Coordinates of C-alpha atoms and ligand atoms in Angstrom, one line a residue:
M288 CA 0.0 0.0 0.0
T289 CA 1.4 3.4 -1.0
A290 CA 0.1 6.5 0.9
R291 CA 0.4 10.1 -0.1
R292 CA -1.3 13.5 0.1
V293 CA -2.5 15.9 -2.6
Q294 CA -4.8 18.9 -2.5
V295 CA -7.6 17.6 -4.7
V296 CA -8.5 14.2 -6.0
I297 CA -10.7 14.2 -9.2
I298 CA -12.6 11.0 -9.9
G299 CA -13.3 10.6 -13.6
A300 CA -11.3 11.7 -16.7
G301 CA -14.4 12.7 -18.8
P302 CA -14.8 16.3 -19.9
A303 CA -15.8 17.5 -16.4
G304 CA -12.8 15.8 -14.6
L305 CA -10.3 16.8 -17.3
T306 CA -11.5 20.4 -17.5
L307 CA -11.5 20.8 -13.7
G308 CA -8.0 19.3 -13.6
R309 CA -6.9 21.8 -16.3
L310 CA -8.3 24.8 -14.5
L311 CA -6.9 23.8 -11.1
E312 CA -3.5 23.1 -12.6
R313 CA -3.3 26.5 -14.2
A314 CA -4.1 28.1 -10.8
G315 CA -1.3 26.1 -9.1
V316 CA -3.7 23.7 -7.3
E317 CA -2.4 20.1 -7.2
A318 CA -5.0 17.6 -8.5
V319 CA -4.7 13.9 -9.3
I320 CA -7.3 12.4 -11.7
L321 CA -8.3 8.8 -11.2
E322 CA -10.0 7.2 -14.2
R323 CA -11.2 3.6 -14.2
R324 CA -10.9 3.1 -18.0
S325 CA -8.1 3.4 -20.5
P326 CA -7.6 6.6 -22.5
D327 CA -8.6 4.8 -25.7
Y328 CA -11.8 3.6 -24.1
V329 CA -12.7 7.1 -23.0
L330 CA -12.0 8.5 -26.4
G331 CA -14.0 5.7 -28.0
R332 CA -17.3 6.8 -26.5
I333 CA -19.2 8.8 -29.1
R334 CA -21.3 11.4 -27.3
A335 CA -22.0 15.1 -27.6
G336 CA -21.6 17.2 -30.7
V337 CA -22.6 20.8 -29.8
L338 CA -20.7 23.3 -27.7
E339 CA -22.4 26.4 -26.2
Q340 CA -20.4 29.6 -26.5
G341 CA -19.8 29.5 -22.8
T342 CA -18.2 26.1 -23.1
A343 CA -16.0 27.2 -26.0
D344 CA -14.9 30.3 -24.0
L345 CA -14.0 28.1 -21.0
L346 CA -11.9 25.8 -23.2
E347 CA -10.2 28.8 -24.8
G348 CA -9.5 30.3 -21.4
A349 CA -8.0 26.9 -20.3
G350 CA -5.6 27.1 -23.2
V351 CA -7.1 24.1 -25.0
G352 CA -9.1 25.8 -27.7
D353 CA -6.7 25.9 -30.7
R354 CA -8.0 22.9 -32.6
M355 CA -11.7 23.7 -31.7
R356 CA -11.1 27.2 -33.2
A357 CA -9.5 25.7 -36.3
E358 CA -11.8 22.7 -36.8
G359 CA -15.1 23.6 -35.0
L360 CA -18.0 24.6 -37.2
I361 CA -19.8 27.9 -36.2
H362 CA -23.6 27.4 -36.4
D363 CA -25.9 30.4 -36.3
G364 CA -29.1 28.3 -36.2
I365 CA -30.9 25.0 -36.3
E366 CA -33.9 23.7 -38.2
I367 CA -36.9 22.2 -36.5
G368 CA -39.3 20.0 -38.5
F369 CA -42.7 18.9 -37.6
D370 CA -44.6 16.4 -39.8
G371 CA -42.7 17.6 -42.9
E372 CA -42.9 21.3 -42.2
T373 CA -39.6 23.0 -41.2
R374 CA -38.8 26.2 -39.4
R375 CA -35.2 27.6 -39.1
I376 CA -34.4 29.1 -35.7
D377 CA -31.8 31.8 -36.5
F378 CA -29.8 32.3 -33.3
D379 CA -27.7 35.1 -34.7
A380 CA -30.7 37.2 -36.0
L381 CA -32.7 36.5 -32.9
I382 CA -30.1 37.1 -30.1
G383 CA -26.8 37.5 -31.8
R384 CA -25.3 34.2 -30.5
H385 CA -24.2 30.9 -32.0
V386 CA -23.0 27.4 -31.1
I387 CA -19.9 25.5 -32.2
V388 CA -20.2 22.0 -33.6
Y389 CA -17.1 20.1 -32.3
G390 CA -17.4 16.6 -30.9
Q391 CA -17.0 15.7 -27.2
T392 CA -14.4 13.1 -28.3
E393 CA -12.3 16.0 -29.7
V394 CA -12.8 18.1 -26.6
T395 CA -11.6 15.1 -24.5
R396 CA -8.7 14.5 -26.8
D397 CA -7.5 18.1 -26.6
L398 CA -7.8 18.1 -22.8
M399 CA -5.9 14.7 -22.5
A400 CA -3.1 16.1 -24.7
A401 CA -2.8 19.2 -22.7
R402 CA -2.6 17.2 -19.4
A403 CA 0.0 14.8 -20.9
E404 CA 2.1 17.7 -22.0
S405 CA 2.0 19.4 -18.6
G406 CA 2.8 16.2 -16.8
A407 CA -0.1 16.6 -14.4
E408 CA -1.0 13.1 -13.1
T409 CA -3.9 11.0 -14.4
V410 CA -4.1 7.4 -13.2
Y411 CA -5.9 5.5 -16.0
E412 CA -7.3 2.0 -15.3
A413 CA -7.5 2.8 -11.6
A414 CA -9.6 0.0 -10.2
D415 CA -11.8 -0.3 -7.1
V416 CA -11.8 3.5 -6.4
S417 CA -13.4 4.1 -3.0
I418 CA -13.8 7.3 -1.0
A419 CA -14.1 7.8 2.7
G420 CA -14.0 10.6 5.3
F421 CA -15.4 13.3 3.1
D422 CA -17.4 14.5 6.1
T423 CA -14.0 15.4 7.7
V424 CA -11.2 17.8 6.6
R425 CA -9.1 14.9 5.5
P426 CA -11.0 12.8 3.0
I427 CA -9.3 9.6 1.7
V428 CA -9.4 8.0 -1.7
R429 CA -8.3 4.5 -2.2
Y430 CA -7.7 2.6 -5.5
R431 CA -5.8 -0.3 -7.0
K432 CA -3.4 0.0 -10.0
D433 CA -1.8 -3.1 -11.5
G434 CA -2.6 -5.0 -8.3
V435 CA -1.0 -2.5 -6.0
A436 CA -3.2 -0.7 -3.4
H437 CA -2.9 3.1 -3.1
E438 CA -4.3 5.6 -0.6
I439 CA -4.5 9.4 -1.1
T440 CA -5.3 11.8 1.6
C441 CA -6.6 15.1 0.3
D442 CA -8.5 18.3 1.1
F443 CA -11.3 17.8 -1.5
I444 CA -12.8 15.1 -3.7
A445 CA -14.4 16.2 -7.0
G446 CA -16.8 13.5 -8.1
C447 CA -16.7 13.8 -11.9
D448 CA -17.3 10.1 -12.5
G449 CA -20.6 10.2 -14.4
F450 CA -24.0 8.7 -13.7
H451 CA -22.7 5.3 -12.7
G452 CA -19.7 6.5 -10.8
V453 CA -18.7 5.8 -7.2
S454 CA -19.0 9.4 -5.8
R455 CA -22.8 9.8 -5.7
A456 CA -23.1 6.2 -4.7
S457 CA -20.9 6.8 -1.7
V458 CA -23.2 9.4 -0.2
P459 CA -25.6 8.1 2.4
P460 CA -29.1 7.9 0.7
S461 CA -30.6 9.9 3.6
A462 CA -28.3 12.8 2.7
L463 CA -29.3 12.9 -1.0
R464 CA -32.6 13.8 -2.8
T465 CA -33.0 12.7 -6.4
F466 CA -35.4 13.7 -9.1
E467 CA -35.9 11.5 -12.1
R468 CA -38.0 11.1 -15.3
I469 CA -37.2 8.1 -17.5
Y470 CA -38.5 8.4 -21.1
P471 CA -40.0 5.4 -22.8
F472 CA -37.6 5.6 -25.7
G473 CA -33.9 5.9 -26.5
W474 CA -31.8 7.4 -29.4
L475 CA -30.2 5.0 -31.9
G476 CA -27.2 6.9 -33.2
V477 CA -25.0 6.3 -36.3
L478 CA -21.7 7.8 -37.2
V479 CA -20.9 7.8 -40.9
D480 CA -18.1 9.2 -43.1
R481 CA -20.4 11.0 -45.5
P482 CA -21.0 14.8 -45.9
P483 CA -23.8 16.1 -43.7
V484 CA -27.3 16.3 -45.3
A485 CA -27.6 20.0 -44.4
E486 CA -25.5 22.9 -43.3
E487 CA -27.0 23.0 -39.8
L488 CA -28.6 20.5 -37.5
I489 CA -32.2 19.3 -38.2
Y490 CA -34.4 18.2 -35.3
A491 CA -37.4 16.5 -36.9
H492 CA -40.7 15.3 -35.3
H493 CA -42.6 12.7 -37.3
E494 CA -45.4 10.4 -36.4
R495 CA -42.9 7.5 -36.7
G496 CA -40.7 9.1 -34.2
F497 CA -38.0 11.8 -33.6
A498 CA -34.9 12.1 -35.9
L499 CA -31.8 14.3 -35.7
C500 CA -29.4 15.1 -38.5
S501 CA -26.1 16.3 -36.9
M502 CA -22.4 16.2 -37.9
R503 CA -18.8 16.1 -36.7
S504 CA -17.1 17.7 -39.7
P505 CA -17.8 18.5 -43.4
R506 CA -16.9 14.9 -44.1
R507 CA -18.4 13.1 -41.0
S508 CA -22.1 13.0 -40.0
R509 CA -24.0 11.9 -37.0
Y510 CA -27.7 10.8 -37.2
Y511 CA -30.2 9.6 -34.6
V512 CA -33.7 8.1 -34.7
Q513 CA -36.0 7.6 -31.7
V514 CA -36.4 3.9 -30.8
P515 CA -38.3 2.1 -28.0
A516 CA -36.4 2.0 -24.8
E517 CA -35.9 -1.8 -25.0
E518 CA -34.5 -1.7 -28.5
K519 CA -31.0 -3.3 -29.3
A520 CA -28.6 -1.6 -31.7
D521 CA -27.7 -5.0 -33.3
A522 CA -31.3 -5.3 -34.4
W523 CA -30.7 -2.5 -36.8
S524 CA -28.8 -3.0 -40.1
D525 CA -27.4 0.1 -41.8
D526 CA -30.1 -0.2 -44.5
R527 CA -32.9 -0.4 -41.9
F528 CA -31.5 2.7 -40.2
W529 CA -31.2 4.8 -43.4
D530 CA -34.7 3.7 -44.5
E531 CA -36.2 4.8 -41.2
L532 CA -34.3 8.1 -41.1
R533 CA -35.4 8.9 -44.6
A534 CA -39.0 8.1 -43.7
R535 CA -38.9 10.7 -40.8
L536 CA -37.3 13.6 -42.8
D537 CA -39.0 16.0 -45.2
P538 CA -38.8 14.6 -48.8
V539 CA -36.3 17.2 -50.0
T540 CA -33.9 16.4 -47.2
A541 CA -34.5 12.7 -47.5
E542 CA -33.6 12.8 -51.1
K543 CA -30.3 14.5 -50.4
L544 CA -29.2 12.1 -47.6
A545 CA -25.7 10.6 -48.4
T546 CA -25.6 7.2 -46.7
G547 CA -22.8 4.7 -46.2
P548 CA -21.4 2.1 -43.8
S549 CA -21.8 3.1 -40.1
I550 CA -18.5 3.4 -38.2
E551 CA -20.3 3.5 -34.9
K552 CA -23.9 2.5 -33.9
S553 CA -25.2 2.7 -30.4
I554 CA -28.4 3.4 -28.4
A555 CA -28.4 6.0 -25.6
P556 CA -31.3 5.8 -23.1
L557 CA -33.1 9.0 -22.3
R558 CA -33.6 10.2 -18.8
S559 CA -33.9 13.5 -16.8
F560 CA -32.1 13.2 -13.4
V561 CA -30.9 15.6 -10.7
A562 CA -29.3 14.8 -7.4
E563 CA -29.4 17.4 -4.6
P564 CA -27.4 18.8 -3.0
L565 CA -24.0 18.7 -4.9
R566 CA -21.8 19.0 -1.8
F567 CA -21.2 16.6 1.0
G568 CA -18.6 18.0 3.3
R569 CA -15.4 17.9 1.2
L570 CA -17.0 15.9 -1.6
F571 CA -18.4 17.8 -4.6
L572 CA -20.4 16.3 -7.5
A573 CA -20.1 17.8 -11.0
G574 CA -21.3 16.8 -14.5
D575 CA -23.2 13.5 -15.1
A576 CA -22.4 12.4 -11.5
A577 CA -24.9 15.1 -10.5
H578 CA -27.4 15.2 -13.3
I579 CA -28.5 13.8 -16.6
V580 CA -30.5 15.5 -19.4
P581 CA -32.0 13.9 -22.5
P582 CA -29.6 14.9 -25.4
T583 CA -32.4 16.7 -27.3
G584 CA -31.3 20.1 -26.1
A585 CA -27.5 19.4 -26.5
K586 CA -27.0 20.3 -22.8
G587 CA -25.3 17.3 -21.3
L588 CA -21.7 18.1 -22.0
N589 CA -22.3 21.9 -21.7
L590 CA -24.0 21.5 -18.3
A591 CA -21.0 19.5 -17.0
M592 CA -18.7 22.3 -18.2
A593 CA -20.9 24.9 -16.5
D594 CA -20.6 23.0 -13.2
V595 CA -16.8 23.0 -13.5
R596 CA -16.9 26.7 -14.4
A597 CA -18.5 27.2 -10.9
L598 CA -16.5 24.6 -8.9
A599 CA -13.0 25.5 -10.1
P600 CA -12.9 29.1 -8.9
A601 CA -14.5 28.0 -5.6
L602 CA -11.7 25.6 -4.9
I603 CA -9.0 28.0 -6.1
E604 CA -10.5 30.7 -3.9
F605 CA -10.1 28.3 -0.9
Y606 CA -6.4 27.9 -1.6
D607 CA -5.7 31.5 -2.6
D608 CA -7.8 33.4 0.0
R609 CA -8.5 30.6 2.6
S610 CA -12.1 31.5 1.9
E611 CA -14.9 29.0 2.0
A612 CA -17.5 31.3 0.4
G613 CA -17.2 29.8 -3.0
I614 CA -17.4 26.2 -1.9
D615 CA -20.3 27.0 0.4
A616 CA -22.2 28.6 -2.6
Y617 CA -21.3 26.0 -5.2
S618 CA -24.3 23.6 -4.9
A619 CA -27.0 26.2 -4.9
K620 CA -25.3 28.2 -7.7
A621 CA -24.9 25.1 -9.9
L622 CA -28.4 23.7 -9.2
S623 CA -30.0 26.9 -10.3
R624 CA -28.5 26.6 -13.8
I625 CA -28.9 22.8 -13.8
W626 CA -32.7 23.0 -13.3
K627 CA -33.1 25.5 -16.1
A628 CA -31.2 23.2 -18.5
E629 CA -33.3 20.3 -17.3
R630 CA -36.4 22.3 -18.1
F631 CA -35.3 23.2 -21.6
S632 CA -34.1 19.6 -22.4
W633 CA -37.4 18.2 -21.1
W634 CA -39.3 20.8 -23.2
M635 CA -37.4 20.0 -26.4
T636 CA -37.8 16.3 -25.8
S637 CA -41.6 16.7 -25.1
L638 CA -42.0 18.8 -28.3
L639 CA -40.2 16.5 -30.7
H640 CA -40.7 12.9 -29.6
V641 CA -43.7 10.6 -30.1
F642 CA -45.2 9.7 -26.7
P643 CA -47.7 6.9 -27.4
E644 CA -49.3 7.2 -24.0
T645 CA -50.4 10.9 -24.5
G646 CA -52.7 9.9 -27.4
D647 CA -54.4 12.3 -29.9
F648 CA -54.7 15.1 -27.3
G649 CA -50.9 15.0 -26.7
R650 CA -50.2 15.1 -30.4
R651 CA -52.4 18.2 -30.8
I652 CA -50.6 19.9 -28.0
Q653 CA -47.3 19.2 -29.7
R654 CA -48.6 20.6 -33.0
A655 CA -49.9 23.7 -31.2
E656 CA -46.4 24.1 -29.5
F657 CA -44.7 23.9 -33.0
D658 CA -47.2 26.3 -34.5
Y659 CA -46.7 28.8 -31.6
L660 CA -42.9 28.5 -32.0
S661 CA -43.2 29.0 -35.8
G662 CA -45.2 32.2 -35.4
S663 CA -43.7 33.8 -32.3
R664 CA -40.4 35.7 -32.2
A665 CA -40.6 35.6 -28.4
A666 CA -40.9 31.8 -28.5
Q667 CA -38.0 31.6 -30.9
E668 CA -35.8 33.9 -28.8
S669 CA -36.5 31.7 -25.8
L670 CA -35.4 28.6 -27.7
A671 CA -32.4 30.4 -29.0
E672 CA -31.2 31.7 -25.6
N673 CA -31.6 28.3 -24.0
Y674 CA -30.0 26.3 -26.9
T675 CA -27.0 28.6 -27.2
G676 CA -26.6 28.6 -23.4
L677 CA -27.9 30.6 -20.4
P678 CA -25.4 32.6 -18.4
Ligands
FAS1057 P1 -18.6 11.2 -18.2 O1 -19.5 10.1 -18.0 O2 -18.3 11.7 -19.6 O3 -17.2 10.9 -17.6 C1 -17.1 10.2 -16.3 C2 -15.8 9.4 -16.3 O4 -15.7 8.8 -15.0 C3 -15.8 8.3 -17.3 O5 -14.6 8.4 -18.1 C4 -15.8 7.0 -16.5 O6 -15.0 6.0 -17.0 C5 -15.2 7.5 -15.2 N1 -15.6 6.7 -14.0 C6 -16.9 6.2 -13.7 N2 -16.9 5.6 -12.6 C7 -15.6 5.6 -12.1 C8 -14.9 5.1 -10.9 N3 -15.6 4.4 -10.0 N4 -13.6 5.3 -10.8 C9 -12.9 6.1 -11.7 N5 -13.5 6.6 -12.8 C10 -14.8 6.4 -13.0 N6 -24.6 15.1 -24.3 C11 -24.8 16.0 -25.2 O7 -24.7 17.2 -25.0 N7 -25.2 15.6 -26.5 C12 -25.3 14.3 -26.8 O8 -25.6 13.9 -27.9 C13 -25.0 13.3 -25.8 N8 -25.0 12.0 -26.1 C14 -24.7 11.1 -25.1 C15 -24.8 9.7 -25.4 C16 -24.5 8.8 -24.4 C17 -24.5 7.3 -24.7 C18 -24.2 9.2 -23.1 C19 -24.0 8.2 -21.9 C20 -24.2 10.6 -22.8 C21 -24.4 11.5 -23.8 N9 -24.4 12.9 -23.6 C22 -24.6 13.8 -24.6 C23 -24.1 13.4 -22.3 C24 -22.6 13.3 -22.2 O9 -22.0 14.1 -23.2 C25 -22.3 13.8 -20.8 O10 -23.0 14.9 -20.4 C26 -20.8 14.1 -20.6 O11 -20.1 13.0 -21.0 C27 -20.7 14.5 -19.1 O12 -19.3 14.5 -18.8 P2 -18.8 14.0 -17.4 O13 -19.6 14.6 -16.3 O14 -17.3 14.2 -17.4 O15 -19.1 12.4 -17.3
PHB1058 C1 -24.7 15.2 -31.7 O1 -24.2 15.7 -32.7 O2 -24.3 14.1 -31.3 C2 -25.9 15.9 -31.1 C3 -26.1 17.1 -31.5 C4 -27.2 17.8 -30.9 C5 -28.0 17.2 -29.9 C6 -27.7 15.8 -29.5 C7 -26.6 15.2 -30.1 O3 -29.0 17.8 -29.4

């Protein structure tokens, strides 16, 4: 057993953990990241594709924005379709803001490269991570690496280990309140090396189900179709996927669709979830460890980054000014923004997906929501400010 002491232990080397590590490192705060998977495994997960301006600014400020600035695609709007009708939501004309299309995989790759270059420590394939004493001023994190047991004493633990991580699971249930809505469907996603079908993202509602046309670059596209929650990806051949996607798009777009062999195919379940509070003594939760949103509003990754944008200065303030004001305020500050993103993601999901159980009345309400959105600048401005990111 080895034993040592560091200021902060970050559990999880996803976007939240890596970004927090980067911000702390640049402020001179010593943080070790423990990640249970290998770097290749983490990079192999295909997830988010859209960055809010606030996320892009955070990455630029952390000195990891060069490739994003060179390769990211600036998008001034999205298209929303409803039973073959389409309406462009022009973020720039409405509120003078935009988003950047740059995959989470690339964000993670840039953060990993920066950490490797600086020499800051990340322990990959850290097994059996456990945490203790986070209700004291000397929390302890234990893990095994290549069969050797290790123990780290620290001042703070940042639980950035995602929805299935050890951090939230280590909190006594009586200290935690959770809020959850599980949707009766998932997203079957396909990655393909073909040019995107359109310049911008298309979110389409169709009586057969929701579809999304997204992208990763001018040569690589990302598509999704709503499927029942119990569906299995291997039940879907490429041909079956392309036929279903075409059936859900307006005829002009369907005609333009460039299809090809999928290079990745997976199903993501959809849920809304929030854990409250986000602080337990010297343990803080950030990112998917604290909340989950359905990907409809492109909020998951951005919300994780917003948590880190609040947690990093709080921890830095503790070391610089010996002040606990920031860490005392973190949970309430982060939760205020989290719930607004949960609301927007729920609203976009409710508008665009088929919910069999809501029947004809539910479909009429969805149609009325789309018609209101199509005809109201105020409604479009509301969608634009939520999609491009609230302050
Ligand atoms: P992450 O889950 O990314 O990272 C947590 C890390 O902790 C992982 O690397 C994990 O291996 C590690 N870990 C877990 N338990 C551990 C333990 N016990 N010890 C050590 N390490 C541990 N968001 C969008 O905006 N758009 C999308 O299209 C989208 N699609 C998604 C599809 C899927 C299948 C999933 C699961 C999520 C998707 N998301 C999407 C949301 C996603 O992007 C998350 O919001 C984002 O990854 C959150 O980042 P982190 O909080 O860092 O959590
Ligand atoms: C993606 O490109 O993976 C993507 C884009 C927007 C979303 C969800 C996923 O809302």
